[in-house]
Amino acid sequence: MKHRKCKYIFVTGGVLSGVGKGITAASIGSILKAKGYKVTMQKCDPYLNVDAGLLNPVEHGECYVTHDGVETDLDLGHYERFLDFETSKYSITLSGSIYKELIERERSGGFNGKTVQLVPHFTNLVCEKIEKASAESDIHIVEIGGTVGDYEGLPFIEAIRLFANKVGRRNCLYVSVVYVPFIHTSNELKTKPAQNALRDLRGFGIIPDIVCVRTEKPCERAICEKIAAFSGIPGEAVLNLPDINSVYDVPLNVLKSGVLKILNEFVDDEKEPDMSGWKEFSKRCDYHHPKTVTVGLVAKYVGNDDTYICVTEALKAAAAWNNVNLNLKWIKAEELGDNVTKTLKECDGLVVPGGFGVRGTEGKIKAAEYALNNDVPYLGLCLGMQVACIAAARKGGVKNANSEEFGAKEKDGNNVIYIMEDQKGKESTGGTMRLGDYIAILDNKSKTKKIYETYDWGKMDDERYEVIERHRHRYEVNQKFLPEMEKGGIKVSGTSPDGTLVEFIEAPNRKFFVATQAHPEFKSRPLNVHPLFMEFVKSLK
Ligand code: GLN
C-alpha cells in the first residue's frame, strides 16, 4: 500500500462499551481540526448487519443518513457534529458489508480458487476500506465498535494492528478508552478490569499510545499511574476523563487532560488549537438564560433519548445560540387523543420528527392540526411534513385524508400521501428508500427561502434558489390534493427541480410553520446550526 501523508488514529474500548468512546474519539479529532488539519472519521462495527437501515431505532438509536445515501449508525452523526465534515459510505464499515463483499467476490470467481480467510482477506479488505476513507484527510480517525476481546471484533483489531505494518507505526496512534468503576461498598476505584483490557489489547499486538481512563468522578493521579505501571505505558499517556454534564464540554475536557503534548508529538507540530468556537458554545450551553422555551417533540419512540438524537441536538444548539434554555417535552404521539389541547398547551412550539408505520400517526396529525389552528410554531421533519399535509387536507375538505402508508387508498380518494412510483413493492427492504442528498428549489416568495437565504445555506442558480438536504423516505405528497391543502392553510414552498416531488411546505400566515420532506437535522452542527432550527427556536422567544 502506498502511503500518502495521512496519519491514522485508532480508537478501541476496553471493559465496557457505551462509555463515550465515540465522543472521545471525535473530541480528539476536534482538537486536531482546531490545529488546522483536515480530519475525517470512520466507524468499524462488528455487527453482521450490512447497514443500519433495518435496525430498530428503539434498540439501536437513530438511523443516520450520509449525503451519499447510506443508512448508518448514529455515531456518524456525532462525527459530523464534532468535526463539521460530511461522512460518506466510506465512513462506516460493518462486518456484514465486508463479508458480503468477500462472498460476492468469491462467488464470482474473484479469488481464483484460493481459500478465503478472515486473515488475510477480511483484514486486508478492512485496511483497504480505511485507506479509501482517508483518501482526502490529513488525519483519519477509526473507531472500532464494541470492546476489545469481543469475538466478532477480533478481525478488526487484527486489521488495525496490520495497518501500522503497512503505513509505518509512527503514522499510527492507538487510543484505548477504558472504564474504571467506583465500588461504593469499599469506597475505591478498581483498576483491575482496565489492566485486563489493556493486557488483552497487548495480546493482539497493540500497545496504546494513549489510554483514556473514564471514571464517574475525577480520579487521583495515582490511579492513572497504577494503570500505566501495570500496562507498560508511560504515565503521562494515561489520562483521566471523568463524566461531565454535556458532551460538548468533552473537547475542552480532553484538551485539559494533557492529550495535546502527545498529539503534538504525533503530528510534529506545536501549534495551539483554536478552540474558541467550542469555548463559546460550551459557555452558552452551561449558562442559565433568563428565558426558557418549551418544545414538544411529538414522537413515536419515546424512552430512548438516542432515537431522535440529531433533532434534539439541533434544538439544544439552536436554543444555546438563541440565548434561551430548552425545556424539551417528550410527547407520546399515540397517547394524544381528545386531550390534545390539554397536553400541548404548555408547549411554545412543536416538532414532529420522522417516523415509519401507522402507530401514533393520528396523534401526530392532531398535533399538526393544533399548531395550524392555534398559530403555535411547528417544525415538521419528513413524516412531520406528511402529517401536516394530511391535517391541512382534512381542514380543506378531504375528511378522511391519510397516507397510503397508514391505509389510505386511491380508490377512496384520500391518499394525500402516496407511495413514490419507484418504491412500490420495496417496503420493508433495506437500502431502497429515496436516500441521501437531493436538491430542492425553493419558491422565491416563500418564508422557507428567506430563512435559508438569511444563513446563506442555499445558492441562486439561474433565478432558482437551490438547497440540498438529506432524505430517507418512500412516500410523497400527492399533488392532486394541493387545492385542498391550500384551503387548509398551507402552501408548497419547495419542490424537486422537476417539480414532481414536494420538498417543503409552509403556512404563510403563521408565525412559524415550516415542514420538509427532508431531514435537515442531519446537517445541523453545534457550531453551525441549521437555519430551520435556528428560526424555529427564534420564533418561540
Ligand atoms: N414513513 C414516511 C415515508 O417513508 C416518512 C419517512 C421518515 O419520516 N423518514 O415516506
XYZ file of C-alpha atoms and ligand atoms in Angstrom:
551
model
C 0.000 0.000 0.000
C 1.467 3.345 -0.983
C 1.457 5.709 1.936
C 0.331 9.282 1.418
C 0.915 11.837 4.120
C -2.157 10.878 6.144
C -1.798 9.896 9.778
C -4.135 7.471 11.489
C -5.657 7.301 14.942
C -7.290 4.055 16.052
C -9.655 4.144 18.983
C -10.655 0.976 20.795
C -12.564 0.383 24.000
C -11.986 -1.834 26.995
C -14.070 -3.070 29.951
C -17.460 -1.763 28.788
C -18.977 -0.244 25.721
C -21.130 2.854 25.952
C -18.666 4.927 27.969
C -18.191 7.598 25.338
C -15.547 6.099 23.071
C -17.046 7.781 20.019
C -17.323 11.177 21.680
C -13.749 10.876 22.983
C -12.520 9.960 19.510
C -14.456 12.819 17.918
C -13.146 15.221 20.567
C -9.551 14.265 19.813
C -10.477 14.944 16.190
C -11.928 18.337 17.058
C -8.656 19.346 18.752
C -6.652 18.323 15.690
C -9.110 20.141 13.461
C -8.657 23.210 15.647
C -4.926 22.917 14.939
C -5.738 23.291 11.259
C -5.833 19.697 9.990
C -8.372 18.101 7.723
C -9.723 15.371 9.974
C -12.117 12.588 8.960
C -13.564 9.673 10.874
C -14.738 6.148 10.268
C -16.554 3.587 12.346
C -15.772 -0.100 12.067
C -18.606 -2.028 13.610
C -18.503 -5.776 14.178
C -22.246 -6.283 13.571
C -23.216 -8.732 10.870
C -25.765 -6.266 9.529
C -24.907 -4.840 6.136
C -26.135 -1.369 7.095
C -28.220 0.195 9.863
C -31.355 0.769 7.798
C -33.338 -2.148 9.156
C -32.239 -1.855 12.786
C -34.908 -0.993 15.326
C -34.394 2.630 16.393
C -35.594 1.920 19.944
C -32.869 -0.612 20.466
C -30.174 0.996 18.383
C -30.917 4.707 18.381
C -31.391 6.866 15.355
C -30.511 5.767 11.849
C -28.209 8.405 10.402
C -28.071 9.004 6.657
C -24.938 10.136 4.861
C -25.006 12.596 1.970
C -24.412 9.731 -0.454
C -27.376 7.821 0.892
C -26.079 5.179 3.275
C -28.147 4.332 6.339
C -25.716 4.248 9.217
C -25.146 4.382 12.925
C -25.803 7.480 14.997
C -22.079 7.682 15.756
C -21.558 9.176 12.321
C -23.874 11.974 13.378
C -21.566 12.676 16.309
C -18.570 12.718 13.967
C -20.253 15.261 11.710
C -21.309 17.420 14.647
C -17.884 17.421 16.251
C -15.802 17.748 13.114
C -18.157 19.577 10.765
C -17.360 17.379 7.769
C -19.599 15.141 5.692
C -19.311 11.422 6.318
C -19.884 9.081 3.388
C -20.357 5.428 2.545
C -16.672 5.022 3.334
C -17.152 6.252 6.901
C -18.945 3.109 8.025
C -17.562 -0.395 7.771
C -19.769 -3.126 9.158
C -18.655 -6.748 9.317
C -21.764 -7.675 7.352
C -20.740 -5.475 4.432
C -17.176 -6.842 4.458
C -18.402 -10.458 4.471
C -20.935 -9.634 1.764
C -18.245 -8.163 -0.474
C -15.874 -11.083 0.129
C -18.542 -13.697 -0.502
C -19.736 -11.949 -3.641
C -16.158 -11.804 -4.893
C -15.658 -15.472 -4.084
C -18.916 -16.471 -5.826
C -17.930 -14.636 -8.964
C -14.587 -16.396 -9.062
C -12.610 -13.376 -7.957
C -10.240 -15.371 -5.749
C -9.037 -17.781 -8.455
C -9.670 -20.901 -6.396
C -7.824 -19.650 -3.299
C -9.082 -20.335 0.220
C -10.789 -17.216 1.518
C -9.974 -16.472 5.159
C -10.520 -13.940 7.935
C -6.780 -13.312 7.844
C -5.662 -12.051 5.374
C -8.770 -11.482 3.244
C -11.113 -9.891 5.750
C -8.309 -7.925 7.403
C -6.848 -6.725 4.102
C -10.247 -5.578 2.926
C -10.707 -3.609 6.167
C -7.302 -1.988 5.556
C -8.426 -1.077 2.044
C -11.604 0.490 3.438
C -9.568 2.546 5.899
C -7.228 3.664 3.142
C -10.211 4.675 0.975
C -11.991 6.512 3.766
C -8.874 8.546 4.492
C -8.203 9.475 0.873
C -8.579 13.199 1.385
C -7.559 13.660 5.005
C -4.529 14.798 6.934
C -5.631 12.760 9.902
C -8.103 9.893 9.819
C -9.636 8.507 12.991
C -11.009 4.978 13.088
C -13.279 3.923 15.930
C -13.720 0.205 16.490
C -17.151 -0.629 17.893
C -17.636 -2.823 20.968
C -14.813 -3.732 23.343
C -11.504 -5.455 22.693
C -11.896 -9.194 23.175
C -15.411 -9.482 21.725
C -15.246 -12.456 19.356
C -16.791 -10.612 16.464
C -14.476 -7.619 16.802
C -11.198 -9.545 16.645
C -10.638 -9.331 12.877
C -10.918 -5.530 13.113
C -8.319 -5.405 15.903
C -6.024 -7.550 13.785
C -6.675 -5.270 10.819
C -5.685 -2.105 12.676
C -2.552 -3.793 14.011
C -1.694 -4.855 10.493
C -2.385 -1.367 9.199
C 0.603 0.005 11.105
C 2.821 -2.501 9.274
C 1.554 -1.143 6.015
C 1.878 2.585 6.678
C 4.517 2.675 9.424
C 3.921 2.596 13.170
C 4.888 6.247 13.584
C 1.990 7.209 11.342
C -0.441 5.465 13.668
C -1.636 6.435 17.119
C -3.570 3.910 19.176
C -6.008 5.167 21.777
C -7.693 2.876 24.254
C -10.706 4.093 26.223
C -11.172 2.060 29.410
C -13.641 2.313 32.232
C -12.588 2.315 35.873
C -15.560 1.601 38.132
C -16.046 3.050 41.593
C -17.050 0.382 44.097
C -19.236 2.024 46.697
C -19.034 -0.706 49.329
C -15.253 -0.460 49.563
C -15.178 3.212 48.576
C -12.497 2.774 45.934
C -11.813 2.807 42.220
C -10.933 -0.572 40.750
C -8.285 -0.609 38.044
C -8.171 -4.376 37.528
C -10.716 -4.546 34.656
C -8.788 -1.785 32.855
C -5.478 -3.615 33.379
C -7.041 -6.789 31.986
C -8.459 -4.938 29.000
C -5.042 -3.453 28.210
C -3.432 -6.875 28.623
C -5.939 -8.261 26.092
C -5.040 -5.470 23.689
C -1.321 -6.216 24.180
C -2.104 -9.842 23.420
C -3.289 -8.722 19.998
C -0.061 -6.833 19.432
C -1.196 -3.312 20.256
C 0.319 -1.193 22.989
C -1.683 2.016 23.060
C -0.086 5.439 22.841
C -2.889 6.992 24.857
C -5.144 5.426 27.480
C -8.257 7.398 28.386
C -9.473 6.417 31.817
C -13.195 7.059 32.082
C -14.435 7.493 35.638
C -17.600 8.744 37.242
C -15.715 11.424 39.198
C -12.220 12.891 38.691
C -9.668 10.380 39.974
C -6.310 10.803 41.647
C -3.196 10.697 39.507
C -2.150 7.541 41.363
C -4.935 5.596 39.633
C -3.605 6.525 36.190
C -0.048 5.856 37.287
C -1.037 2.420 38.516
C -2.663 1.551 35.189
C 0.433 2.874 33.420
C 2.802 0.827 35.553
C 0.869 -2.415 35.120
C 0.393 -1.942 31.400
C 3.779 -0.807 30.203
C 2.608 2.631 29.184
C 4.255 5.952 30.143
C 2.357 7.643 32.986
C 1.840 10.854 31.014
C -0.040 8.887 28.351
C -2.709 7.716 30.780
C -5.326 10.435 31.022
C -8.358 10.754 33.238
C -11.663 11.704 31.629
C -14.362 11.946 34.295
C -18.080 12.193 33.465
C -19.283 15.688 32.675
C -22.678 17.250 32.087
C -22.622 17.925 28.399
C -20.995 16.089 25.503
C -19.998 19.480 24.131
C -17.695 20.014 27.100
C -15.766 16.882 26.134
C -13.442 18.505 23.541
C -12.304 21.060 26.141
C -12.101 18.397 28.800
C -9.997 16.128 26.614
C -7.736 19.082 25.907
C -7.364 19.737 29.642
C -6.441 16.097 30.265
C -2.979 16.579 28.796
C -3.557 14.972 25.423
C -2.132 17.868 23.446
C 1.507 17.059 24.207
C 1.082 13.557 22.751
C -0.904 14.785 19.754
C 1.696 17.477 19.069
C 4.447 14.883 19.081
C 2.404 12.648 16.801
C 1.857 15.337 14.182
C 5.175 17.023 14.941
C 3.628 20.447 15.278
C 3.344 22.638 18.380
C 0.627 24.953 17.073
C -2.043 25.802 19.662
C -5.518 24.592 18.677
C -8.070 27.360 18.255
C -10.908 26.112 20.448
C -12.696 29.465 20.675
C -15.877 28.157 18.975
C -16.171 25.248 21.418
C -15.426 27.530 24.365
C -18.178 29.930 23.376
C -20.666 27.158 22.705
C -19.903 25.278 25.894
C -20.308 28.522 27.881
C -23.709 29.153 26.309
C -24.836 25.571 26.998
C -23.874 25.821 30.674
C -25.317 29.297 31.179
C -28.780 29.585 32.641
C -30.550 32.104 30.396
C -33.388 34.272 31.722
C -35.863 32.753 29.246
C -36.884 29.111 28.812
C -38.773 27.764 25.802
C -40.788 24.546 25.903
C -40.658 22.440 22.771
C -42.964 19.450 22.430
C -41.392 16.603 20.496
C -44.368 14.588 19.282
C -42.829 11.203 18.734
C -43.490 7.535 18.332
C -40.387 6.170 20.002
C -40.251 7.677 23.450
C -37.992 6.331 26.164
C -34.666 6.188 24.332
C -33.199 9.678 24.001
C -30.977 8.488 21.164
C -33.845 7.784 18.776
C -34.086 11.387 17.611
C -30.611 12.466 18.648
C -29.933 14.710 15.638
C -33.225 16.504 16.252
C -32.624 17.014 19.962
C -29.009 18.091 19.410
C -30.098 20.598 16.756
C -32.734 22.009 19.119
C -30.261 22.243 22.015
C -27.726 24.073 19.890
C -30.368 26.389 18.422
C -31.507 27.247 21.954
C -27.944 27.962 23.113
C -27.267 30.322 20.190
C -30.678 31.976 20.668
C -29.853 32.617 24.341
C -32.726 30.574 25.756
C -32.922 27.426 27.881
C -34.581 24.487 26.195
C -37.248 22.540 28.007
C -37.778 19.509 25.822
C -41.106 17.823 26.416
C -41.432 14.308 25.017
C -44.982 13.678 23.876
C -46.089 10.137 23.054
C -47.965 10.566 19.806
C -50.204 7.556 20.333
C -51.451 8.973 23.613
C -52.641 12.195 22.008
C -56.369 11.574 21.825
C -59.039 14.030 22.871
C -56.588 15.603 25.268
C -54.612 17.442 22.549
C -55.126 20.975 23.821
C -54.550 19.982 27.419
C -51.292 18.207 26.582
C -49.956 20.683 24.061
C -50.945 23.992 25.570
C -47.820 24.236 27.696
C -45.622 23.952 24.585
C -44.294 27.104 22.950
C -43.664 25.132 19.778
C -43.965 21.632 18.324
C -41.604 19.411 16.387
C -42.869 16.316 14.623
C -39.861 14.240 13.560
C -39.561 11.388 11.072
C -41.143 8.006 11.547
C -42.463 4.853 9.953
C -45.621 2.788 10.342
C -49.098 3.719 11.422
C -48.700 3.691 15.211
C -49.046 7.176 16.670
C -49.775 8.895 13.376
C -53.287 10.105 14.317
C -51.694 11.879 17.298
C -49.136 13.500 15.034
C -51.843 14.651 12.628
C -53.728 16.142 15.582
C -50.587 17.927 16.751
C -50.103 19.479 13.290
C -53.758 20.491 13.199
C -53.465 22.038 16.653
C -50.389 24.036 15.581
C -52.119 25.207 12.424
C -55.307 26.250 14.221
C -53.620 27.956 17.153
C -50.638 29.540 15.407
C -48.208 27.508 17.503
C -44.773 27.309 15.831
C -44.353 23.984 14.065
C -41.373 22.272 12.516
C -42.141 19.113 10.565
C -39.386 16.732 9.557
C -40.132 14.128 6.881
C -43.134 12.308 8.345
C -43.716 15.598 10.184
C -44.344 17.228 6.795
C -46.593 14.419 5.617
C -48.837 14.658 8.698
C -49.037 18.449 8.288
C -50.247 17.946 4.708
C -52.818 15.431 5.911
C -54.010 17.837 8.636
C -54.344 20.671 6.117
C -56.142 18.493 3.561
C -58.618 17.380 6.230
C -59.211 21.021 7.116
C -59.574 21.815 3.422
C -62.332 19.245 2.908
C -60.750 15.797 2.381
C -62.361 14.487 5.539
C -60.589 11.129 5.704
C -57.271 12.290 4.248
C -54.371 9.998 5.105
C -51.233 8.333 3.833
C -51.109 5.110 1.850
C -48.577 4.022 4.447
C -51.406 4.106 7.002
C -54.128 2.555 4.850
C -55.413 5.341 2.554
C -56.335 4.199 -0.964
C -56.509 5.866 -4.340
C -59.994 4.484 -4.896
C -61.168 6.116 -1.670
C -59.819 9.457 -2.856
C -57.976 10.079 0.405
C -54.351 9.238 -0.392
C -52.941 12.719 0.239
C -49.604 10.997 0.832
C -48.878 8.194 -1.586
C -46.049 5.883 -2.393
C -43.429 7.075 -4.875
C -43.749 5.210 -8.152
C -40.305 3.586 -7.950
C -40.828 2.494 -4.341
C -43.749 0.156 -4.907
C -43.096 -3.349 -3.613
C -39.891 -2.353 -1.842
C -41.472 -1.698 1.549
C -39.520 -3.329 4.396
C -36.401 -3.974 2.307
C -33.030 -2.421 3.172
C -31.259 0.419 1.387
C -34.042 1.035 -1.116
C -35.678 4.276 0.031
C -35.042 7.692 -1.519
C -31.842 8.248 0.420
C -29.243 10.963 0.818
C -28.771 14.363 -0.791
C -31.327 15.774 -3.197
C -31.682 19.305 -4.498
C -34.845 21.263 -3.833
C -35.861 24.532 -5.474
C -37.458 26.985 -3.086
C -40.269 29.304 -4.081
C -38.727 32.774 -4.416
C -41.532 34.362 -2.427
C -41.585 31.828 0.393
C -40.615 32.233 4.028
C -38.678 28.997 3.690
C -36.394 30.600 1.112
C -35.943 33.679 3.252
C -34.822 31.507 6.152
C -32.221 29.620 4.092
C -31.069 32.846 2.476
C -30.539 34.596 5.813
C -27.993 31.941 6.769
C -26.603 31.559 3.279
C -27.434 27.849 3.219
C -28.511 27.693 -0.403
C -27.484 29.179 -3.723
C -29.145 31.094 -6.519
C -28.746 29.332 -9.827
C -30.403 30.800 -12.895
C -33.109 32.587 -10.877
C -33.794 29.386 -8.932
C -32.846 29.137 -5.277
C -31.364 25.700 -4.609
C -30.887 23.931 -1.317
C -29.540 20.458 -0.688
C -30.887 18.266 2.105
C -30.643 14.607 3.036
C -33.603 12.272 2.636
C -34.930 8.954 3.834
C -38.470 8.234 2.695
C -40.703 6.161 0.451
C -43.869 8.229 0.386
C -44.564 11.679 -1.014
C -47.252 14.342 -1.260
C -49.969 13.637 -3.819
C -50.144 16.967 -5.626
C -53.693 16.235 -6.749
C -54.728 17.432 -3.302
C -52.834 20.744 -3.318
C -56.022 22.866 -3.675
C -57.500 21.301 -0.521
C -54.220 21.665 1.358
C -54.098 25.337 0.395
C -57.633 25.749 1.576
C -56.454 24.199 4.844
C -53.790 26.887 5.186
C -50.550 25.515 3.790
C -48.604 26.099 0.586
C -45.810 24.292 -1.170
C -42.611 26.292 -0.678
C -40.113 23.958 -2.322
C -40.087 21.086 -4.799
C -37.646 18.770 -6.528
C -36.024 20.535 -9.537
C -38.518 18.915 -11.948
C -41.432 19.890 -9.734
C -42.674 16.345 -9.262
C -41.922 15.980 -5.542
C -42.993 18.323 -2.775
C -39.923 19.039 -0.662
C -41.071 21.926 1.575
C -44.364 23.343 2.752
C -45.229 26.327 4.906
C -48.234 28.076 6.365
C -47.615 31.619 5.110
C -49.907 33.268 7.622
C -48.419 31.683 10.675
C -45.569 32.792 12.940
C -43.533 29.727 12.002
C -44.994 26.708 10.296
C -42.441 25.047 8.068
C -42.021 21.399 7.214
C -39.830 19.449 4.870
C -39.745 16.009 3.320
C -36.016 16.009 4.105
C -34.060 15.619 7.342
C -32.361 18.972 7.941
C -31.350 17.753 11.396
C -28.637 15.590 9.777
C -26.809 18.686 8.577
C -27.091 20.741 11.728
C -23.882 21.293 13.719
C -23.462 22.720 17.202
C -21.185 25.422 15.831
C -23.233 25.900 12.663
C -26.884 25.238 13.425
C -29.322 24.525 10.622
C -31.388 27.617 9.705
C -34.755 25.888 10.152
C -33.881 25.004 13.746
C -32.419 28.448 14.450
C -35.513 30.218 13.164
C -37.951 27.776 14.738
C -36.418 28.396 18.174
C -36.197 32.132 17.486
C -39.945 32.176 16.807
C -40.576 30.831 20.313
C -38.840 33.702 22.089
N -42.650 6.911 6.550
C -42.538 8.039 5.717
C -42.005 7.688 4.350
O -41.444 6.645 4.156
C -41.663 9.107 6.362
C -40.250 8.667 6.498
C -39.459 9.478 7.503
O -40.026 10.200 8.307
N -38.143 9.340 7.495
O -42.121 8.470 3.440
